[in-house]
XYZ file of C-alpha atoms in Angstrom:
384
model
C -22.655 -14.138 57.069
C -20.211 -13.893 59.991
C -17.852 -16.263 58.181
C -18.099 -14.534 54.812
C -17.725 -10.908 55.947
C -14.147 -11.111 57.296
C -13.052 -12.923 54.137
C -14.566 -10.185 51.971
C -12.906 -7.402 53.980
C -9.548 -9.144 53.944
C -9.735 -9.749 50.206
C -10.808 -6.145 49.641
C -7.871 -4.667 51.577
C -5.260 -7.213 50.525
C -6.076 -7.597 46.819
C -3.896 -5.384 44.593
C -6.451 -5.710 41.829
C -8.710 -3.275 43.735
C -6.031 -0.686 44.390
C -7.338 1.745 41.797
C -9.937 3.057 44.245
C -9.529 6.801 44.712
C -9.045 7.642 48.367
C -9.419 11.194 49.591
C -8.454 11.537 53.229
C -9.167 8.779 55.687
C -12.849 9.077 56.543
C -14.368 7.084 53.688
C -17.574 5.243 54.417
C -16.078 1.784 53.958
C -13.168 2.613 56.292
C -15.649 3.780 58.925
C -17.695 0.637 58.305
C -14.712 -1.660 58.803
C -13.521 0.191 61.909
C -16.947 -0.250 63.504
C -17.039 -4.010 62.973
C -17.034 -6.150 66.111
C -13.498 -7.228 66.972
C -14.445 -10.891 66.883
C -15.074 -10.778 63.110
C -12.133 -8.584 62.083
C -9.368 -10.445 60.306
C -5.701 -9.471 60.704
C -3.095 -10.753 58.296
C 0.346 -11.677 59.617
C 2.909 -8.963 58.816
C 6.394 -7.909 59.880
C 6.239 -5.702 62.944
C 8.410 -2.725 63.989
C 10.242 -2.447 60.658
C 9.945 1.359 60.627
C 10.281 1.800 64.372
C 13.292 -0.464 64.985
C 14.892 -1.939 61.853
C 15.240 1.177 59.670
C 16.710 3.365 62.466
C 19.342 0.664 63.045
C 20.477 0.759 59.394
C 23.815 2.414 58.767
C 24.269 4.993 55.986
C 25.135 2.499 53.274
C 22.349 0.069 54.223
C 19.737 2.842 54.143
C 20.977 4.009 50.764
C 21.065 0.476 49.386
C 17.401 -0.070 50.225
C 15.928 3.378 49.560
C 18.292 4.428 46.717
C 18.992 7.851 48.242
C 20.790 9.243 51.266
C 19.397 9.970 54.705
C 20.093 13.658 54.099
C 17.666 13.691 51.173
C 15.136 11.718 53.213
C 15.398 14.306 56.001
C 14.820 17.125 53.488
C 11.736 15.381 52.125
C 10.320 14.741 55.581
C 10.860 18.372 56.559
C 9.182 19.639 53.391
C 6.305 17.149 53.223
C 5.744 16.118 56.829
C 3.168 18.788 57.764
C 1.088 18.031 54.654
C 1.209 14.266 55.247
C 0.097 14.400 58.863
C -3.392 12.993 59.442
C -5.887 14.345 61.939
C -5.967 12.605 65.272
C -8.356 9.652 65.393
C -10.743 8.999 68.228
C -11.352 5.402 67.226
C -9.751 2.575 65.304
C -6.060 2.099 64.633
C -3.631 5.010 64.866
C -3.077 6.926 61.644
C 0.179 6.418 59.786
C 2.848 8.927 60.729
C 4.387 11.121 57.981
C 7.747 9.359 58.243
C 6.159 5.935 57.735
C 4.159 7.172 54.741
C 7.302 8.656 53.194
C 9.368 5.512 53.798
C 6.678 3.340 52.217
C 6.622 5.608 49.177
C 10.416 5.702 48.831
C 10.714 1.933 49.155
C 8.015 1.446 46.539
C 9.511 3.843 43.976
C 13.076 2.614 44.544
C 12.312 -1.082 44.117
C 10.160 -3.403 42.053
C 8.424 -5.149 44.943
C 4.693 -5.632 44.641
C 2.371 -3.688 46.914
C 1.664 -6.919 48.762
C 5.372 -7.407 49.478
C 5.786 -3.799 50.616
C 2.697 -4.146 52.799
C 4.078 -7.232 54.517
C 7.398 -5.510 55.153
C 5.902 -2.328 56.642
C 3.134 -4.038 58.594
C 0.195 -2.522 56.666
C -2.292 -3.652 54.035
C -1.639 -3.377 50.270
C -4.491 -0.881 50.156
C -2.615 1.295 52.658
C 0.537 1.072 50.514
C -1.473 2.195 47.514
C -2.939 5.081 49.453
C 0.521 6.136 50.704
C 2.023 6.038 47.213
C -0.797 8.131 45.774
C -0.849 10.569 48.671
C 2.906 11.121 48.928
C 3.503 11.377 45.174
C 0.746 13.955 44.768
C 1.950 15.929 47.793
C 5.517 15.775 46.487
C 4.445 17.242 43.143
C 2.195 19.880 44.708
C 4.839 21.079 47.165
C 8.174 20.589 45.407
C 7.656 20.567 41.621
C 8.061 24.302 41.184
C 10.843 24.403 43.755
C 13.157 21.773 42.253
C 12.241 21.599 38.550
C 12.892 25.148 37.435
C 13.326 26.611 33.965
C 16.651 28.519 33.920
C 16.526 32.309 33.834
C 18.691 34.299 31.401
C 21.730 34.355 33.695
C 21.529 30.596 34.206
C 21.111 30.089 30.459
C 24.294 32.074 29.799
C 26.200 29.926 32.292
C 24.838 26.648 30.857
C 25.598 27.663 27.262
C 29.147 28.670 28.207
C 29.827 25.293 29.858
C 28.399 23.400 26.866
C 30.468 25.514 24.467
C 33.660 24.785 26.391
C 33.014 21.034 26.276
C 31.634 20.667 22.742
C 32.259 23.842 20.747
C 28.502 24.334 20.217
C 27.439 27.890 20.978
C 24.214 29.084 22.646
C 22.840 25.647 23.561
C 21.052 25.656 26.945
C 19.798 22.085 27.190
C 18.785 18.809 25.622
C 15.369 17.292 25.016
C 14.373 13.662 24.647
C 11.516 11.310 25.314
C 11.401 7.891 26.904
C 8.752 5.247 27.465
C 7.685 4.195 30.942
C 6.510 0.612 30.605
C 3.152 -0.386 32.071
C 2.402 -3.882 33.323
C -0.922 -3.960 31.471
C -2.986 -1.872 29.068
C -4.953 0.814 30.999
C -8.676 0.310 30.476
C -7.877 -1.882 27.481
C -6.919 1.233 25.457
C -4.665 -0.004 22.655
C -3.327 3.521 22.069
C -0.937 2.789 24.937
C 0.801 0.023 22.972
C 3.988 1.489 21.512
C 5.939 0.486 18.427
C 7.867 -2.121 20.386
C 4.601 -3.864 21.203
C 4.181 -3.231 24.936
C 2.004 -0.683 26.795
C 3.662 2.518 27.980
C 3.234 6.213 28.597
C 5.650 8.857 27.434
C 7.922 11.077 29.493
C 9.519 14.115 27.843
C 12.504 15.716 29.570
C 14.593 18.839 29.087
C 17.914 18.668 30.960
C 20.926 20.943 31.298
C 24.649 20.192 31.247
C 24.607 18.961 34.878
C 21.793 16.423 34.300
C 19.350 18.706 36.102
C 15.836 18.239 34.775
C 14.543 21.644 33.703
C 11.163 20.639 32.328
C 8.968 17.527 32.390
C 5.900 16.494 30.464
C 4.305 13.092 30.988
C 1.102 11.267 30.150
C 0.771 10.701 26.404
C 0.101 7.099 25.326
C 2.901 4.991 23.920
C 1.789 4.925 20.297
C 2.294 8.683 19.874
C 5.498 9.914 18.245
C 7.942 12.109 20.158
C 7.363 15.019 17.776
C 3.651 15.079 18.492
C 4.190 14.912 22.237
C 6.592 17.825 21.884
C 4.203 19.949 19.811
C 1.489 19.485 22.439
C 3.726 20.207 25.420
C 3.676 23.472 27.382
C 7.348 24.109 26.645
C 6.732 24.126 22.875
C 3.839 26.547 23.223
C 5.909 28.822 25.423
C 8.998 28.849 23.249
C 7.057 29.030 19.991
C 5.357 32.243 21.177
C 8.285 33.512 23.203
C 9.149 37.192 23.241
C 12.477 36.843 24.982
C 11.065 36.053 28.424
C 11.701 32.295 28.580
C 14.610 32.039 26.166
C 17.583 34.395 25.934
C 18.559 35.725 22.520
C 19.853 33.073 20.090
C 19.596 30.305 22.694
C 18.209 26.906 21.717
C 17.699 23.276 22.745
C 19.211 20.227 21.049
C 17.037 17.263 20.105
C 17.449 14.208 17.927
C 16.165 13.813 14.379
C 12.609 13.121 15.578
C 12.122 16.744 16.613
C 11.244 19.539 14.174
C 14.011 22.013 13.382
C 13.235 25.577 14.475
C 14.869 28.741 15.752
C 14.842 27.270 19.275
C 15.377 23.586 18.405
C 18.612 22.358 16.833
C 18.662 18.864 15.335
C 21.345 16.876 13.481
C 21.569 16.917 9.693
C 19.643 14.075 8.123
C 22.104 11.540 6.767
C 21.029 10.641 3.242
C 24.498 10.012 1.845
C 25.335 13.575 0.861
C 26.660 15.157 4.069
C 29.793 17.251 3.960
C 32.658 16.696 6.370
C 31.577 19.776 8.342
C 28.030 18.429 8.619
C 29.295 15.033 9.757
C 31.456 16.722 12.376
C 28.461 18.709 13.604
C 26.376 15.531 13.869
C 29.110 13.830 15.892
C 29.254 16.765 18.288
C 25.469 16.797 18.672
C 25.376 13.054 19.260
C 28.143 13.286 21.844
C 26.688 16.170 23.829
C 23.162 14.691 23.727
C 24.381 11.805 25.849
C 23.645 14.061 28.818
C 19.893 13.567 28.462
C 20.355 9.846 27.814
C 22.440 9.576 30.983
C 19.692 11.427 32.861
C 17.101 8.915 31.703
C 19.498 6.121 32.627
C 19.919 7.518 36.115
C 16.175 8.038 36.523
C 15.337 4.428 35.694
C 18.431 3.024 37.345
C 17.883 4.709 40.716
C 14.090 4.607 40.811
C 13.551 1.107 39.512
C 9.767 1.340 39.719
C 9.949 3.275 36.440
C 11.137 0.163 34.629
C 7.551 -1.066 34.804
C 4.584 0.541 36.521
C 1.618 -1.282 37.958
C -1.015 1.415 37.791
C -4.678 1.272 36.896
C -5.010 5.049 36.836
C -2.947 7.134 34.391
C -3.117 10.231 36.575
C -1.466 8.264 39.389
C 1.276 7.217 36.965
C 1.906 10.840 35.998
C 2.303 11.919 39.606
C 4.587 8.983 40.407
C 6.842 9.597 37.386
C 7.036 13.323 38.071
C 7.897 12.552 41.698
C 10.854 10.503 40.490
C 12.021 13.490 38.410
C 11.892 15.740 41.473
C 13.843 13.185 43.522
C 16.382 12.940 40.699
C 17.034 16.681 40.885
C 17.463 16.480 44.637
C 20.074 13.781 44.100
C 21.860 15.984 41.545
C 21.871 18.969 43.894
C 23.210 16.842 46.754
C 25.747 15.079 44.468
C 24.345 11.781 45.661
C 26.540 9.229 43.803
C 24.930 9.767 40.401
C 27.132 7.345 38.457
C 26.363 4.468 40.823
C 22.790 4.260 39.568
C 23.213 4.713 35.832
C 21.370 2.095 33.797
C 23.204 1.330 30.569
C 21.251 2.084 27.392
C 17.887 2.569 29.168
C 16.231 3.900 26.030
C 17.550 1.471 23.470
C 14.821 -1.074 24.095
C 11.894 1.321 24.354
C 12.545 4.449 22.322
C 9.951 5.148 19.691
C 12.435 7.024 17.513
C 14.099 3.769 16.499
C 10.917 2.819 14.650
C 8.978 4.502 11.842
C 6.152 6.788 12.852
C 2.640 5.368 12.769
C 0.197 7.696 11.080
C -3.075 6.742 12.746
C -5.017 9.122 10.529
C -4.064 6.951 7.564
C -5.410 3.983 9.499
C -8.785 5.709 9.630
C -8.736 7.084 13.164
C -7.134 9.756 15.313
C -5.577 9.322 18.718
C -7.819 11.054 21.255
C -6.357 13.904 23.291
C -5.661 12.431 26.725
C -6.326 14.746 29.635
C -4.123 12.934 32.159
C -0.887 14.740 31.320
C 1.327 16.476 33.806
C 3.857 19.179 32.993
C 5.526 22.153 34.576
C 3.377 25.186 35.269
C 5.320 28.036 33.755
C 5.211 31.473 35.269
């Protein structure tokens, strides 16, 4: 038994396959059990030491930005905003709790790169289980504390300013933003649910964005499985419900969003004319203007996946965790926009071309004899 127990504990903490365990706080029974084990049967795995304490502080500005994909200024803002909420209670036994700065650095490294949790764990001198816990804890705290502070629907004055800028650049009047959806690839099918397999044939969940002329994300909605069409995601999103029943509170008079042909035309949603061979020259000109100005949302998606490379493929056994992680990336994106943090340096060319559902015909699952269930693990802005 003495020989088997350390192996079991080591495999439990070091195996990424078990990282879907939900951890609330730090006083779980199994953590207490492990901390009370005799020291002669505890098994430590070799890891890099002092990476946070010595190596990262010695990085210059460009080195820090190269590794973490954002500036030290943004890191300092995040630590100031999230630090108090990330601080653990003092422990009377066992190893010292992770400091807020170490938790935040682990999270930022994970979301900025495509390293496995085991690789991140080795680098930061912790277990893969601890990396998983940090990613979950920081991403949820980031959304709870900063979502409504940095992803904000524009008020009427802001809408007037946005529409004026768009008009000056494109000639389109009263437009206040652009909407589009993108797929966030998953490394495997969650719980074997084939609804997550999109039209391209790989598992994903959908992210819907509304952005303004400056690439600021104004609304997010994430969590629907990959097989669902953009139009259905849109009709089930909070922004559609708000604008569809709007009485002038959320949308100024005659203002609207621009979407591609997948979205339904309405008084608050402008889409291009459908090209069926009979468009007039004026209609073709309008379509060219719409296509040109819509590149703003495509550039936003390109920046999101180019800077936060974890979004190119997520390893996540819990969809709710995915939603928090993706939304966290959207919040970080807006911080980068506000701080003018070298946006063009991280643009990924044609990020949507390979995984956009709108390039493929819609799948009517009702005709196949079943309906896609309504998934509860969606995350969107809470409108006030």
